[in-house]
XYZ file of C-alpha atoms in Angstrom:
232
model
C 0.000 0.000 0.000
C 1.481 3.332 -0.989
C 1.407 6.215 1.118
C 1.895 9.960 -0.554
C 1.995 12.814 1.304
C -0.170 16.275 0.444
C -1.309 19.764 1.524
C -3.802 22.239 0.612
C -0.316 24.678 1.033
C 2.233 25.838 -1.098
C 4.775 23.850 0.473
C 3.982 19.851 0.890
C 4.537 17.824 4.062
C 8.150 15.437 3.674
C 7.077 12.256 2.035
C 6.738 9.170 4.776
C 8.055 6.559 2.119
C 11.693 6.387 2.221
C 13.048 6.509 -0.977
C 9.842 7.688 -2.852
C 10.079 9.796 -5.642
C 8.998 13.547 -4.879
C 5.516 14.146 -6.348
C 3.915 17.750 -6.384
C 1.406 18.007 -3.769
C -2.381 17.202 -4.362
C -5.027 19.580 -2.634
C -7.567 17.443 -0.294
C -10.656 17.670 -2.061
C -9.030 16.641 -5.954
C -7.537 13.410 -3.980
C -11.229 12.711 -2.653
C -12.237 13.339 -5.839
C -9.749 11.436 -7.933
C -10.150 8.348 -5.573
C -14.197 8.300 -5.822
C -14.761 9.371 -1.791
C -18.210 10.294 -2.436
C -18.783 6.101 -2.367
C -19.213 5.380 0.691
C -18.818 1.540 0.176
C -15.355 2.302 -0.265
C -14.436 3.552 2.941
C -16.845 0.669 4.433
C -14.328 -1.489 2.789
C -11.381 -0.113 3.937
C -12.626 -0.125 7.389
C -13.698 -3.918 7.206
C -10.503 -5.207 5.962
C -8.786 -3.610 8.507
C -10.817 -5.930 11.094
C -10.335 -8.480 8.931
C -13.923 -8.619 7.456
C -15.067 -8.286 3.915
C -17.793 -5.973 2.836
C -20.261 -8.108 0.401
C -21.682 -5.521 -2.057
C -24.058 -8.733 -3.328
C -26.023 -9.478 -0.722
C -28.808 -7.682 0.706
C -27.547 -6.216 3.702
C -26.267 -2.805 4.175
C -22.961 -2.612 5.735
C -23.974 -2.093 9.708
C -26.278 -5.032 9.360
C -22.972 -7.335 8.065
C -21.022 -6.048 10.927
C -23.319 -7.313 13.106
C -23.449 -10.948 11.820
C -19.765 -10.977 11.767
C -20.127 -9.817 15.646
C -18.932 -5.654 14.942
C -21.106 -2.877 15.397
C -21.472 0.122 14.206
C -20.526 3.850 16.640
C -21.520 7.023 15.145
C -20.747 10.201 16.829
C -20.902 13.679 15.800
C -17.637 15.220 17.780
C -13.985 16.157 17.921
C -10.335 14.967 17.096
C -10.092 13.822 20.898
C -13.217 11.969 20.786
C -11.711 9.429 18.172
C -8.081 9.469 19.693
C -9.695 8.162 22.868
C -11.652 5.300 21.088
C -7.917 5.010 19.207
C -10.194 2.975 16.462
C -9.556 3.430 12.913
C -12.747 5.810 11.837
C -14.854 6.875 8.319
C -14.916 10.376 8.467
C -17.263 12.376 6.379
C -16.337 15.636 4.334
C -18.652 17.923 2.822
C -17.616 20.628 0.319
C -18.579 24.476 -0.271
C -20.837 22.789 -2.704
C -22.531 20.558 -0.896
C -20.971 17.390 -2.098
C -20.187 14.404 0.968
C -17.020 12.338 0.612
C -16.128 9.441 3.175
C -12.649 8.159 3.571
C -10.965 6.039 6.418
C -8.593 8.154 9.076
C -6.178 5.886 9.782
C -4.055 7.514 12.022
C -3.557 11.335 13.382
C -1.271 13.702 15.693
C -1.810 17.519 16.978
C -0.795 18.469 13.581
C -1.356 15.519 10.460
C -3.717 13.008 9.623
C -3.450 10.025 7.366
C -6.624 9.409 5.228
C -7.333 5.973 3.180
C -9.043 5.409 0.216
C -8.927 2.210 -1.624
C -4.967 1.076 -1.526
C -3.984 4.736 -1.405
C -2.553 6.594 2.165
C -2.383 10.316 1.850
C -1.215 12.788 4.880
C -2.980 16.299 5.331
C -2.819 18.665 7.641
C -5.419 18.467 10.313
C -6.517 22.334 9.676
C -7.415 21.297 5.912
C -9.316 18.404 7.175
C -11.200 21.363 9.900
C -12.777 22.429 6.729
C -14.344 20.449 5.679
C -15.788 17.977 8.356
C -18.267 18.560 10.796
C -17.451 16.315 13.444
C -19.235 13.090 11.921
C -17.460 9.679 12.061
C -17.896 5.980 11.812
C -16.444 3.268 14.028
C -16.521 -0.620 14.613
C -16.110 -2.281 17.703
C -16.489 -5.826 18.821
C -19.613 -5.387 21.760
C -18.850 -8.375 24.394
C -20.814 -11.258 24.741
C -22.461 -10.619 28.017
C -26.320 -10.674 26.616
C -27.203 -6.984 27.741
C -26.325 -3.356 26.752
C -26.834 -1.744 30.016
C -24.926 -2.814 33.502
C -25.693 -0.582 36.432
C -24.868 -0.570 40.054
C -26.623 -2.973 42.224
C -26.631 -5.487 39.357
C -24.854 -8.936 39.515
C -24.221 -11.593 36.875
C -21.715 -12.547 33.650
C -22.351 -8.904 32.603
C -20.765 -7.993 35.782
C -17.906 -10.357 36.134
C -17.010 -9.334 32.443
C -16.913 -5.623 33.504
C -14.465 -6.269 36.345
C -12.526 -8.604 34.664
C -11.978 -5.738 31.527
C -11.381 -3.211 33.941
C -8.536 -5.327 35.617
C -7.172 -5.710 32.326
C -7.141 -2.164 31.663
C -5.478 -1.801 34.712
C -3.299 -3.752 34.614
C -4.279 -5.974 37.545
C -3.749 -9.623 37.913
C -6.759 -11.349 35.878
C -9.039 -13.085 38.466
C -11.617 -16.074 37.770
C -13.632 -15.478 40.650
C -17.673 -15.530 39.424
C -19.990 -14.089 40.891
C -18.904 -9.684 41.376
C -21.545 -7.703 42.529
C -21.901 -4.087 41.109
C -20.986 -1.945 44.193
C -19.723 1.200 45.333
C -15.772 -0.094 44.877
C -16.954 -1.017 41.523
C -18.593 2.095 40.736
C -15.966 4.182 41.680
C -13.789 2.108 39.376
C -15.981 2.978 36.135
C -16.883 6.307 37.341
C -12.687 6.598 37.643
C -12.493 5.466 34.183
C -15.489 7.502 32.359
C -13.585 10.036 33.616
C -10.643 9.534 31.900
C -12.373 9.102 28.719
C -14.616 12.207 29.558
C -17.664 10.320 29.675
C -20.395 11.009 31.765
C -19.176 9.809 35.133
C -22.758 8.727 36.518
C -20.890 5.014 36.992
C -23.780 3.169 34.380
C -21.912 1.404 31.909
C -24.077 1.669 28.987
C -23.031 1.652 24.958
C -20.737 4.738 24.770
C -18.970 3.489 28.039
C -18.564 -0.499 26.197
C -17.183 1.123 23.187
C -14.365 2.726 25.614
C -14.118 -0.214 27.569
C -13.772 -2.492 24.593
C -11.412 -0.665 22.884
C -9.119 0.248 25.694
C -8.079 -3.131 26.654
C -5.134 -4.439 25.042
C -6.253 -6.521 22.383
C -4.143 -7.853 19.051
C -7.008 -8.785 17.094
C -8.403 -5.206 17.080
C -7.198 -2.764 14.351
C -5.525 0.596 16.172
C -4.847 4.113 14.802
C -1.697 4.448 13.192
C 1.089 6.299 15.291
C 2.596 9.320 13.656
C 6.153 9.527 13.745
């Protein structure tokens, strides 16, 4: 896979392929449009492969729907740069133009100053202000929900759901995995989530419901589950 580098500037960004040739820089919007962006099935795919998935464009499903019978589920959210380097999940972004028009590309990776944007086989860096634009906030993640057959756990509760939650949060921490069975949901516990919603800057109310799983799933170390690409 080929990464270029490009800026809506004068001056382009050093290329991140050693040894590539130098190429004149390409604004954002004529890469989106060059590489068909305003598709949205290509970013889906792009996002799938990474989790190792492929995105049937036969079958009668739209793309959420085959993330879920693969086990993935679909996160939208409508808000910042820090919002998705929390989640540290590759994300579809979505552009729109002084026209009007929507493109959707994969973010693959990002600092305080650059972002690397997929779409097909191509890798492109811009700077994060010419992304600013041009994008509202809106992205796209997957994440793997756990199997604990419920998509709320609150205090006071007991169960699988809870020794799951205890058992992720050890992991997170770094504690010494247990196999103990049988946690209740109390106020040690639910100073332990609200201590982690916080660091996330979730609502720290200490109910684990699906924006606190996505953080939870994601943070735990996991080498099955595709990452944001670190910026030298």
């Amino acid at each position: 896979m080929s990464t270029h580098v490009a800026s809506d500037r004068d001056k382009p960004l050093a290329l991140t392929d050693v040894g590539a040739a130098q190429e004149p820089a390409i604004t954002l919007l004529s890469w989106l449009k060059r590489n068909n962006a305003t598709r949205s099935h290509t970013a889906m795919s792009d996002l799938f492969a990474l989790w190792g998935v492929p995105l049937q464009r036969e079958i009668d499903l739209d793309a959420c729907e085959q993330a879920r019978d693969v086990g993935l589920q679909c996160y939208f959210q409508n808000a910042d740069w820090g919002a998705i380097q929390r989640k540290n999940l590759p994300a579809i972004i979505e552009l729109t133009d002084t026209e009007g028009s929507r493109y959707r590309v994969l973010l693959r990776g990002f600092d305080d100053r650059q972002a690397t944007l997929q779409a097909g086989r191509k890798q492109v860096v811009f700077h994060i202000e010419d992304i600013d634009r041009y994008w509202s906030g809106e992205y796209l993640v997957l994440w793997r929900p756990p199997a604990i057959g419920r998509e709320l756990i609150t205090p006071g509760s007991q169960g699988p759901a809870v020794d799951w939650l205890v058992r992720r949060l050890d992991r997170i921490e770094g504690r010494p995995p247990s196999t103990f069975e049988g946690y209740a949901y109390d106020d040690a516990l639910t100073a332990r989530v609200r201590d982690f919603q916080r660091r996330f800057e979730l609502a720290d109310d200490g109910i684990v419901g699906q924006h606190t799983l996505v953080h939870l799933s994601a943070a735990a170390p996991d080498p099955s589950q595709p990452r944001l690409k670190q910026h030298p």
